[in-house]
Short mmCIF file of C-alpha atoms in Angstrom, two decimals:
data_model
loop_
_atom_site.label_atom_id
_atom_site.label_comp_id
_atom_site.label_asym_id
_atom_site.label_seq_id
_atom_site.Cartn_x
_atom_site.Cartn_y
_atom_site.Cartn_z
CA UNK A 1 -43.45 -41.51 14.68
CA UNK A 2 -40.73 -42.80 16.96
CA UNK A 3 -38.65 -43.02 14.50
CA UNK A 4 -38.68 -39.77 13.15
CA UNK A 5 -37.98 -38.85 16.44
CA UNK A 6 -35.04 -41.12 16.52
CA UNK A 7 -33.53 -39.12 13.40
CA UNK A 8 -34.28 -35.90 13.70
CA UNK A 9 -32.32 -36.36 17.47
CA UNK A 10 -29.44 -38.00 15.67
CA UNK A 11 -29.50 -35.04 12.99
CA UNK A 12 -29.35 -32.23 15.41
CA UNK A 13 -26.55 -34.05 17.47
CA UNK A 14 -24.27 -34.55 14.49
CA UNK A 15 -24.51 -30.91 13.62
CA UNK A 16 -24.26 -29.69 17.34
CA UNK A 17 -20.43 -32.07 17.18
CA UNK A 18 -20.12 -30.09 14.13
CA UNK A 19 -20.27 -26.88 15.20
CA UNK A 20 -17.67 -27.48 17.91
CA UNK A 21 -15.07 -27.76 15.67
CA UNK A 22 -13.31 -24.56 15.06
CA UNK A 23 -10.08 -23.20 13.12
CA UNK A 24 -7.75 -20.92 15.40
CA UNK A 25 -4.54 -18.90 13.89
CA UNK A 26 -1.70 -18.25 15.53
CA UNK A 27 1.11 -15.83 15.49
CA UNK A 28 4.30 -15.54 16.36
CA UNK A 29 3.68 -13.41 19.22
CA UNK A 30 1.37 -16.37 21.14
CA UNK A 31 2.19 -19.64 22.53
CA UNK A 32 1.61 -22.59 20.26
CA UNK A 33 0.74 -24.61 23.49
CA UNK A 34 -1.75 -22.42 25.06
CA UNK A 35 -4.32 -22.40 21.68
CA UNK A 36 -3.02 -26.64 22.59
CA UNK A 37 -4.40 -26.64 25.99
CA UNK A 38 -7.53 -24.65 24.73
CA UNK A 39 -8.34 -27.09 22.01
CA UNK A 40 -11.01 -29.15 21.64
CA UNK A 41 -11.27 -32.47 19.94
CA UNK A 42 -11.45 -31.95 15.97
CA UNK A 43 -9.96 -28.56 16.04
CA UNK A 44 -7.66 -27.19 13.62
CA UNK A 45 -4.76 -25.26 14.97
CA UNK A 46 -3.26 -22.96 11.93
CA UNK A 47 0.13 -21.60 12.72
CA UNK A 48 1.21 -18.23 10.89
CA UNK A 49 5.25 -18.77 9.28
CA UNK A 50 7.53 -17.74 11.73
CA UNK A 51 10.11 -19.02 15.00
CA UNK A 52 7.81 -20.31 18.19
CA UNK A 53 11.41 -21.13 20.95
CA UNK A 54 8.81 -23.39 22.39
CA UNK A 55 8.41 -27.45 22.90
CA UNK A 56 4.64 -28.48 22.41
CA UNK A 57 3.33 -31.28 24.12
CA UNK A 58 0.12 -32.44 22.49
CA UNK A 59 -2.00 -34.89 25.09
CA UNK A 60 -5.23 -34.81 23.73
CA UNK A 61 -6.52 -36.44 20.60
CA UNK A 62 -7.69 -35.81 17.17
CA UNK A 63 -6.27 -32.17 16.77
CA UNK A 64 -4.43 -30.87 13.39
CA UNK A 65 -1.43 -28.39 13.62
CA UNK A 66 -0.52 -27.34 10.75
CA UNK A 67 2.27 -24.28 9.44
CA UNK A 68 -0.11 -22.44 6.78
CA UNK A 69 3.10 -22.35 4.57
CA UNK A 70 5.23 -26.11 4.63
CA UNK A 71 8.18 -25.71 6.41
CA UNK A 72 8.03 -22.06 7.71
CA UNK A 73 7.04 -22.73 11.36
CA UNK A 74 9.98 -23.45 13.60
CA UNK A 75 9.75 -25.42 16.69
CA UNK A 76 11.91 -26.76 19.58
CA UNK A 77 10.00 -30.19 20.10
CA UNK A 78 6.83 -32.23 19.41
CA UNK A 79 5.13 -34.20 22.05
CA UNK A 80 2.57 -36.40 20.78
CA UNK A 81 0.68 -38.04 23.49
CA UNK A 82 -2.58 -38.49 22.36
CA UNK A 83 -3.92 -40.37 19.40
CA UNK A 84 -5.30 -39.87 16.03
CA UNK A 85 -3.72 -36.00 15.56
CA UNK A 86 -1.48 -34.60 12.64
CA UNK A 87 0.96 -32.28 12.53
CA UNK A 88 2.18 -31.18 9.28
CA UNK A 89 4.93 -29.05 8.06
CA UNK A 90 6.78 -27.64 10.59
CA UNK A 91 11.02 -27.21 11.24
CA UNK A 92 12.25 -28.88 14.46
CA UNK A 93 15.34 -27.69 15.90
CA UNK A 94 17.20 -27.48 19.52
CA UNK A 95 14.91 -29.74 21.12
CA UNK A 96 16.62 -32.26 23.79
CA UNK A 97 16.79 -35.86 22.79
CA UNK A 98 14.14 -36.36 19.34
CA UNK A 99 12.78 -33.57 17.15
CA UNK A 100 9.48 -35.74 17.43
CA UNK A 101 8.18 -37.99 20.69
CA UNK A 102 5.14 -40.04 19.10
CA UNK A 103 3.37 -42.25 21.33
CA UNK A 104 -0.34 -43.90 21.31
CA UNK A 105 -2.10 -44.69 18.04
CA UNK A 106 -2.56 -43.61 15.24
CA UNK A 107 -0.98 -39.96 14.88
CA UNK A 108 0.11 -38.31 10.94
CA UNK A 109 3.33 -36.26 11.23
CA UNK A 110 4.35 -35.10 7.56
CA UNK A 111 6.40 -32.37 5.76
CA UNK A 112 8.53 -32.10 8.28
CA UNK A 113 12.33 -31.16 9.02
CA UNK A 114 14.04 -32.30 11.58
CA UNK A 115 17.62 -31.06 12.78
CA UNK A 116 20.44 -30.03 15.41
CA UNK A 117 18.93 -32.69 18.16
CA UNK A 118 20.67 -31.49 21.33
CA UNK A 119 21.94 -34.59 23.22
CA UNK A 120 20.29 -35.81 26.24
CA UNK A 121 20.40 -39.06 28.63
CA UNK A 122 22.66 -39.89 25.74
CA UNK A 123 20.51 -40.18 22.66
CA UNK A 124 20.31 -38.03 20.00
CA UNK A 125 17.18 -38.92 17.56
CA UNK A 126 15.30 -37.45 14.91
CA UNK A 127 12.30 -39.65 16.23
CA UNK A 128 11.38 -41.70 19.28
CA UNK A 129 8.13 -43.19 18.63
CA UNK A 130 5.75 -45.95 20.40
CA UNK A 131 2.24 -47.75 19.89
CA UNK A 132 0.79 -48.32 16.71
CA UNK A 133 -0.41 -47.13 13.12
CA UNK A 134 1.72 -44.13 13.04
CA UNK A 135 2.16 -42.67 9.77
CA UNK A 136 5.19 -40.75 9.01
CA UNK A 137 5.52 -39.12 5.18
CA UNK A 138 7.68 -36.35 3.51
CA UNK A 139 10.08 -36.23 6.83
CA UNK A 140 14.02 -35.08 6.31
CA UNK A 141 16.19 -35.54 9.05
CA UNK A 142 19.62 -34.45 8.94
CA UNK A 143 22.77 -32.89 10.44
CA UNK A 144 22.25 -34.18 14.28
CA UNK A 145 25.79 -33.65 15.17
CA UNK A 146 27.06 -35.62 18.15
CA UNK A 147 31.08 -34.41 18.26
CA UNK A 148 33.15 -34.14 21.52
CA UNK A 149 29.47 -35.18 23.40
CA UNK A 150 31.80 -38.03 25.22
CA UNK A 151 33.38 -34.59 26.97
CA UNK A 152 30.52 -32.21 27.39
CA UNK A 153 27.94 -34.65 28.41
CA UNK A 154 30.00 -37.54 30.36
CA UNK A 155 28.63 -40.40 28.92
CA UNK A 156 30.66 -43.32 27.43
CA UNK A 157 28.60 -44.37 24.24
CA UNK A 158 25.75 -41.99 23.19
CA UNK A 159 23.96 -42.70 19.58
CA UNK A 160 21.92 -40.73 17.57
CA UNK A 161 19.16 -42.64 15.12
CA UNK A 162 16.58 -41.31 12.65
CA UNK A 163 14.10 -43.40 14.42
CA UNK A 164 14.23 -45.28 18.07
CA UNK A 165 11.74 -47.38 19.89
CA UNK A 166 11.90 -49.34 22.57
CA UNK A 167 9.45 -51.53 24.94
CA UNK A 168 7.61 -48.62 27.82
CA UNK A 169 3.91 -49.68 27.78
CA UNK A 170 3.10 -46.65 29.46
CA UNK A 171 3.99 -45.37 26.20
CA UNK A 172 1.81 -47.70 23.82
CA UNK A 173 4.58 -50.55 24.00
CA UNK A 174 7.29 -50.98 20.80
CA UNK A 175 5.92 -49.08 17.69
CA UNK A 176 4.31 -51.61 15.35
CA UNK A 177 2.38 -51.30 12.80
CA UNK A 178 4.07 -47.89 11.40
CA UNK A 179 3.93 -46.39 8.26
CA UNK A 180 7.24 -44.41 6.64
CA UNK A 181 6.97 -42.88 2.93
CA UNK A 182 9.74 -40.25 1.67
CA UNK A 183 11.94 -40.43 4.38
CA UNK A 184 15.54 -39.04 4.02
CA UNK A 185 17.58 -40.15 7.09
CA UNK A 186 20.99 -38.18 6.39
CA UNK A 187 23.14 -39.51 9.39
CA UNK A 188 27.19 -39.77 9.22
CA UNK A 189 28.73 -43.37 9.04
CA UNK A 190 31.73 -41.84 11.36
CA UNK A 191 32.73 -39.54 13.72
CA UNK A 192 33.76 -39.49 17.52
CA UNK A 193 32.47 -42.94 19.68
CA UNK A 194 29.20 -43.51 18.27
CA UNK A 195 27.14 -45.86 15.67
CA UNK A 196 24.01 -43.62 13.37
CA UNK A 197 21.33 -45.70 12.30
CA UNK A 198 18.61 -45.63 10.43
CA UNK A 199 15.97 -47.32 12.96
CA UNK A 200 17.03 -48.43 16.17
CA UNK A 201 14.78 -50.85 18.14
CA UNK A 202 15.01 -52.49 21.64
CA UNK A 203 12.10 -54.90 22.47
CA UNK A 204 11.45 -56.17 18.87
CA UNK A 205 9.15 -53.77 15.78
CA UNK A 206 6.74 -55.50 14.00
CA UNK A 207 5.19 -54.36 10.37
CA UNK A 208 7.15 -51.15 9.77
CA UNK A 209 6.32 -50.66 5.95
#
């Protein structure tokens, strides 16, 4: 009897987790971040095509964003704080400093374009990523211009990079573990004071496959 008390409690809990997941659509007339801040773990957030002049910062974990049609949602910026979320076929342009800001564990970002990084703190990147077991698939970044920036912004040697990591353990520590497939990093080998690269990292990567 105790038992089937046992399992009929774990039956209704597992359908009561269930039912807190929900789907929620949104339009270009809304805020991307306010369904965010709304969101509960396990929801999916479904973004209708269309331009949202907005950065999203994403602290919480196991959410999916997702454009309903690949590559017709455009965005400033994508914070990933949290761990174990996806985000899936969005644009990213005129954000300051990366396109994408990955940090924690475990995150999906795929089908995703990433372009015109605006400089900042002098770095240009199409991804600045920490922590671990980060997947990244079907990602183009491309045309992150960095000309006369040695005027405009002051500083003596900025870079721009596909992908940068360095040691913050605040962060989640050097990205390790990480996961790249169908990447095109489309960088210029010249131009005013600077040096493109693929993957930049400061504090050592380990297992980047």
């Amino acid at each position: 009897m105790g038992a089937k008390i046992i399992f009929a409690t774990l039956i209704f809990l597992a359908s009561h987790t269930l039912a807190l997941a929900k789907t929620t659509t949104v339009t270009p007339n809304q805020l991307i971040q306010n369904i965010v801040n709304e969101a509960n773990s396990g929801d999916i957030i479904q973004v209708t095509s269309g331009i949202y002049p907005e950065s999203i910062r994403l602290s919480k974990n196991n959410l999916t964003i997702r454009c309903e049609q690949s590559r017709q949602c455009t965005v400033r910026r994508f914070e990933v704080y949290g761990s174990n979320n996806t985000v899936e076929g969005f644009k990213i342009t005129d954000g300051e400093i990366s396109g994408l800001d990955i940090r924690q564990s475990n995150n999906v970002l795929k089908d995703i374009d990433i372009y015109d990084i605006l400089y900042s703190s002098g770095d240009a990147n199409g991804i600045i990523l920490f922590g671990s077991g980060h997947i990244f698939e079907n990602i183009y970044i491309h045309d992150i211009d960095q000309y006369d920036v040695d005027t405009k912004y002051g500083y003596s040697e900025p870079h721009q990079d596909c992908f940068q990591t360095w040691d913050v353990p605040a962060r989640g520590g050097v990205a390790s573990n990480i996961t790249i497939k169908n990447i095109l990093c489309d960088m210029p080998a010249s131009g005013d004071s600077f040096t493109s690269k693929a993957i930049q990292v400061e504090g050592g990567a380990h297992d980047w496959n």
